[in-house]
């Protein structure tokens, strides 16, 4: 006998002990053994273990029984199929036992086995076999009408099995449906409900024919006008199968909707509730198929959302009496309108939830919702039942979310539009803005109600409103402040309520101008300060965020500073400082509170530093202390960045040396976020406090910078080079020490194929600053030589790797940047570049680079209309080397962008007179049209337009495509005039000309919004006859 078998035998023997503790411990040890992946049982051990565990299910001790059930889970995957079938057979027969405890524990055991049956192919045979056994037994159990508890257990297990293993039961779907449908007519409500749940689990995997059979059965039964209790069951079932069956119910809606609509007129509140739940399921699962029925459902929802036959809302006294009634109800009144007597609130709630589903799924109807649903929902803010009112708020919030989803898209368009393009406000936002006074009027009294749930709903709705239309609440702030203060100071208010109030207040402060709150500071500050001192860390944390914004309100900076300049913050500074300082000094507080206290104090120093006086040095010392702490260092770095850039010119000299040393060590850390924040902080310190920084203090930072300039992380490289640029401007002498190592990294980046965008712009700025800093060994000629040397060899390469085409363009941009910084050197450089191009002995790479450099230098207008340059470019375009020809074409286009009047006539003349160079010259013209501002290009539009149409019938397809691209991009210069002219060409000319025009239209469709969009919308898809 193996060791495992011997150990198992010992455990099985102990399980027969008369001592319940022995049995418990042995069963627990067996469970631990079975949970090991390595355990392997022989056939005899399997049989004994299964037999013993099934016997223990009848143990007199409940704890032993529960452990035996837990053992079944790992056992399923450890024993062979016959033993699993034995387990299932025994459990199924026990489930139909007369003994209730055995029945309950066996049901738990069956559910455990079902949860562990394998779903993958190796064990699928076992799963199918076991499912067949269980299903046949459960179908028999469901037929036991005399014992309801057996039926309930069988239905419960069947729901679990269908939910997990419906695919393995495909063969039984039909018989299961036949067994479940009769249960819908059971006299017991519990049986009917569990049957509905089981049918819901059957629906996702059943065949379309079976789904149709189920739906038709429900329709047939409903058409027989059954008793109301049965009608409720069938409608509930419809809602469930719709939720689970998804789009499949769509094809039956034409029959279902009229039937459900008919039952809403039956005087039964529960039935109406189920009808609206069915409508909600139809809307969520089949929004497209529901389209014809939306008006009907909407009208029913609007009708029944006000259904309250036992209560009279007095319109004239709505603002006062309804609130007083709710606050002043005595116990007798509560009994009079209890849920037992009045179920109408369920009808109202379900109809409102149905409206919410409609709003959430049909954004295309948003404008009609504002005219039909918005006023109705606003009128229901007075709802007397708390739960229903919460759903009204939720439905209105859904309307706001849908509005925000549209307006954020339109907002992007506005932001990226030309200054000359006027973009209309989203119509839904405009309609919402008109409703803001009504919303505030309906909510502001409820903000002072005793009902916490109602107040939370109000704050959530107002928060969503503020996000959707920022600034719209400005005229209503005085009406909202009492409600905010009440929720922060009321002793009965829960922690969640306070957090919600603070969260809304924070959003309000962020989205409205500071001067709106300044006159209310006396009222607003004390409750917020009290929340900062609260013992619950979440309230403290949220209150510190609000305090931070209030500090900005006291003395705004930037564009708001002038508008709010008359406010004196002095009376409030001491109160805010003392409470924040208390949290800042504390070491035994939650990390979130700690970080927000640091950030809040940072804002105080930044905005109100001149009011802190002698306290300032102590605060800065604490910042330095938190900077050295691993937990808070990231927040401390951000705070020091903020403080160092303050317009108040805070004196940081007391902590600068230590701060720079610590920041230098952070650049070695492997935490990217910390590294980026540290670089930003160093840039701010160097930019604003260079005079206070001694060269020796910078050494810990300088030694780490060269390693950060690397193509493996372009963003870190970009930020590092921005810091180097600041150093070159503010502390050029310190940069000389690391010049060679930093420059080698920068040049590696310049020659990298990955360099573009922000990183390239940062390098250009750095080179400009460097050449102007007059640092020794980093002059104009040295930098130029280092940039261009790798291209002077016949096989241009850096560190053994061949240079990519992108590196030619990057180096050309760098050369142009150096020329723009040293205009005196430019003529000499241009002459050298021209000689390079003309020299037939120069390597191809050197000539290509020289041409691209000439183009980039010319883009700034530095070349003028030099005849020599034009001659050299034309000669290069006629070169036998393809790369040289392409570079010359690109250079000519760039030069023309910089000096349109000098080069554009020359370019147009060459296009007309040089058919063999036409393709390359058109590339130059494309660059001119793409890169020149519309205002500069406007005087030349007619000449370019006529030239392009002269060549739109060219036999070369490549040339025609290039002409089309030029035409499309030229149309964007003045779309209102040129698009109709382009459209006219479709009715004239040869097929080749028309195909060119059609291709040109493709290039008028650009990624970013443009004036041409509305014009295109009017003519695309329409034909003129």
PDB file of C-alpha atoms in Angstrom, residues 228-330:
ATOM      1  CA  UNK A 228     -54.074  38.751 -12.518  1.00  0.00           C
ATOM      2  CA  UNK A 229     -51.595  36.731 -10.427  1.00  0.00           C
ATOM      3  CA  UNK A 230     -50.820  34.505 -13.452  1.00  0.00           C
ATOM      4  CA  UNK A 231     -50.586  37.533 -15.758  1.00  0.00           C
ATOM      5  CA  UNK A 232     -47.956  38.994 -13.430  1.00  0.00           C
ATOM      6  CA  UNK A 233     -45.935  35.776 -13.701  1.00  0.00           C
ATOM      7  CA  UNK A 234     -46.071  35.720 -17.510  1.00  0.00           C
ATOM      8  CA  UNK A 235     -45.099  39.408 -17.803  1.00  0.00           C
ATOM      9  CA  UNK A 236     -42.238  38.849 -15.349  1.00  0.00           C
ATOM     10  CA  UNK A 237     -41.125  35.895 -17.440  1.00  0.00           C
ATOM     11  CA  UNK A 238     -41.217  38.036 -20.592  1.00  0.00           C
ATOM     12  CA  UNK A 239     -38.987  40.645 -18.944  1.00  0.00           C
ATOM     13  CA  UNK A 240     -36.515  37.985 -17.765  1.00  0.00           C
ATOM     14  CA  UNK A 241     -36.183  36.208 -21.125  1.00  0.00           C
ATOM     15  CA  UNK A 242     -35.781  39.589 -22.805  1.00  0.00           C
ATOM     16  CA  UNK A 243     -32.944  40.541 -20.441  1.00  0.00           C
ATOM     17  CA  UNK A 244     -31.245  37.161 -20.959  1.00  0.00           C
ATOM     18  CA  UNK A 245     -32.128  36.564 -24.614  1.00  0.00           C
ATOM     19  CA  UNK A 246     -30.923  39.926 -25.874  1.00  0.00           C
ATOM     20  CA  UNK A 247     -31.717  40.882 -29.464  1.00  0.00           C
ATOM     21  CA  UNK A 248     -33.610  37.623 -30.163  1.00  0.00           C
ATOM     22  CA  UNK A 249     -36.747  38.992 -28.576  1.00  0.00           C
ATOM     23  CA  UNK A 250     -36.739  41.796 -31.173  1.00  0.00           C
ATOM     24  CA  UNK A 251     -38.531  39.767 -33.864  1.00  0.00           C
ATOM     25  CA  UNK A 252     -41.456  39.118 -31.491  1.00  0.00           C
ATOM     26  CA  UNK A 253     -41.916  42.721 -30.328  1.00  0.00           C
ATOM     27  CA  UNK A 254     -44.716  43.503 -32.789  1.00  0.00           C
ATOM     28  CA  UNK A 255     -46.895  40.968 -30.958  1.00  0.00           C
ATOM     29  CA  UNK A 256     -45.508  41.530 -27.459  1.00  0.00           C
ATOM     30  CA  UNK A 257     -45.754  45.323 -27.159  1.00  0.00           C
ATOM     31  CA  UNK A 258     -49.544  45.642 -27.753  1.00  0.00           C
ATOM     32  CA  UNK A 259     -50.116  42.821 -25.277  1.00  0.00           C
ATOM     33  CA  UNK A 260     -48.021  44.446 -22.545  1.00  0.00           C
ATOM     34  CA  UNK A 261     -49.512  47.887 -23.271  1.00  0.00           C
ATOM     35  CA  UNK A 262     -52.990  46.410 -22.798  1.00  0.00           C
ATOM     36  CA  UNK A 263     -52.123  45.108 -19.333  1.00  0.00           C
ATOM     37  CA  UNK A 264     -50.942  48.536 -18.102  1.00  0.00           C
ATOM     38  CA  UNK A 265     -54.625  49.530 -18.021  1.00  0.00           C
ATOM     39  CA  UNK A 266     -55.458  46.755 -15.525  1.00  0.00           C
ATOM     40  CA  UNK A 267     -55.973  48.199 -12.042  1.00  0.00           C
ATOM     41  CA  UNK A 268     -53.156  46.267 -10.399  1.00  0.00           C
ATOM     42  CA  UNK A 269     -50.033  48.085  -9.236  1.00  0.00           C
ATOM     43  CA  UNK A 270     -47.716  45.059  -9.221  1.00  0.00           C
ATOM     44  CA  UNK A 271     -48.799  44.059 -12.725  1.00  0.00           C
ATOM     45  CA  UNK A 272     -48.113  47.590 -13.970  1.00  0.00           C
ATOM     46  CA  UNK A 273     -44.687  47.486 -12.329  1.00  0.00           C
ATOM     47  CA  UNK A 274     -43.853  44.246 -14.162  1.00  0.00           C
ATOM     48  CA  UNK A 275     -45.135  45.722 -17.451  1.00  0.00           C
ATOM     49  CA  UNK A 276     -42.734  48.645 -17.173  1.00  0.00           C
ATOM     50  CA  UNK A 277     -39.905  46.295 -16.215  1.00  0.00           C
ATOM     51  CA  UNK A 278     -40.654  44.388 -19.434  1.00  0.00           C
ATOM     52  CA  UNK A 279     -40.599  47.643 -21.428  1.00  0.00           C
ATOM     53  CA  UNK A 280     -37.247  48.514 -19.831  1.00  0.00           C
ATOM     54  CA  UNK A 281     -35.808  45.130 -20.833  1.00  0.00           C
ATOM     55  CA  UNK A 282     -37.097  45.541 -24.414  1.00  0.00           C
ATOM     56  CA  UNK A 283     -35.563  49.027 -24.678  1.00  0.00           C
ATOM     57  CA  UNK A 284     -32.162  47.968 -23.321  1.00  0.00           C
ATOM     58  CA  UNK A 285     -31.882  44.765 -25.355  1.00  0.00           C
ATOM     59  CA  UNK A 286     -33.597  45.760 -28.632  1.00  0.00           C
ATOM     60  CA  UNK A 287     -33.278  49.562 -29.022  1.00  0.00           C
ATOM     61  CA  UNK A 288     -33.503  49.414 -32.827  1.00  0.00           C
ATOM     62  CA  UNK A 289     -36.590  47.165 -32.961  1.00  0.00           C
ATOM     63  CA  UNK A 290     -38.246  49.277 -30.253  1.00  0.00           C
ATOM     64  CA  UNK A 291     -38.015  52.465 -32.346  1.00  0.00           C
ATOM     65  CA  UNK A 292     -41.616  52.330 -33.675  1.00  0.00           C
ATOM     66  CA  UNK A 293     -42.926  51.768 -30.151  1.00  0.00           C
ATOM     67  CA  UNK A 294     -40.909  54.482 -28.361  1.00  0.00           C
ATOM     68  CA  UNK A 295     -43.700  57.122 -28.519  1.00  0.00           C
ATOM     69  CA  UNK A 296     -46.239  54.676 -27.027  1.00  0.00           C
ATOM     70  CA  UNK A 297     -43.928  53.580 -24.206  1.00  0.00           C
ATOM     71  CA  UNK A 298     -42.884  57.186 -23.524  1.00  0.00           C
ATOM     72  CA  UNK A 299     -46.499  58.314 -23.159  1.00  0.00           C
ATOM     73  CA  UNK A 300     -47.233  55.442 -20.766  1.00  0.00           C
ATOM     74  CA  UNK A 301     -44.146  56.270 -18.676  1.00  0.00           C
ATOM     75  CA  UNK A 302     -45.083  59.957 -18.502  1.00  0.00           C
ATOM     76  CA  UNK A 303     -48.601  59.013 -17.478  1.00  0.00           C
ATOM     77  CA  UNK A 304     -47.660  56.556 -14.740  1.00  0.00           C
ATOM     78  CA  UNK A 305     -44.609  58.364 -13.338  1.00  0.00           C
ATOM     79  CA  UNK A 306     -47.156  60.704 -11.694  1.00  0.00           C
ATOM     80  CA  UNK A 307     -49.487  57.863 -10.645  1.00  0.00           C
ATOM     81  CA  UNK A 308     -50.138  58.561  -6.954  1.00  0.00           C
ATOM     82  CA  UNK A 309     -53.882  58.119  -6.310  1.00  0.00           C
ATOM     83  CA  UNK A 310     -53.605  58.337  -2.509  1.00  0.00           C
ATOM     84  CA  UNK A 311     -51.771  61.644  -2.320  1.00  0.00           C
ATOM     85  CA  UNK A 312     -52.616  65.145  -3.447  1.00  0.00           C
ATOM     86  CA  UNK A 313     -49.722  67.322  -4.614  1.00  0.00           C
ATOM     87  CA  UNK A 314     -51.019  70.852  -4.074  1.00  0.00           C
ATOM     88  CA  UNK A 315     -49.396  72.767  -6.947  1.00  0.00           C
ATOM     89  CA  UNK A 316     -49.906  76.149  -5.322  1.00  0.00           C
ATOM     90  CA  UNK A 317     -48.114  75.188  -2.130  1.00  0.00           C
ATOM     91  CA  UNK A 318     -45.666  72.771  -3.633  1.00  0.00           C
ATOM     92  CA  UNK A 319     -42.554  74.611  -2.536  1.00  0.00           C
ATOM     93  CA  UNK A 320     -43.495  74.746   1.099  1.00  0.00           C
ATOM     94  CA  UNK A 321     -46.206  72.312   2.101  1.00  0.00           C
ATOM     95  CA  UNK A 322     -44.886  69.189   0.450  1.00  0.00           C
ATOM     96  CA  UNK A 323     -41.600  69.648   2.294  1.00  0.00           C
ATOM     97  CA  UNK A 324     -43.347  70.366   5.565  1.00  0.00           C
ATOM     98  CA  UNK A 325     -45.591  67.330   5.194  1.00  0.00           C
ATOM     99  CA  UNK A 326     -42.641  65.034   4.607  1.00  0.00           C
ATOM    100  CA  UNK A 327     -40.665  66.473   7.484  1.00  0.00           C
ATOM    101  CA  UNK A 328     -43.635  66.583   9.827  1.00  0.00           C
ATOM    102  CA  UNK A 329     -45.333  63.239   9.253  1.00  0.00           C
ATOM    103  CA  UNK A 330     -46.284  61.566  12.507  1.00  0.00           C
TER     104      UNK A 330
END
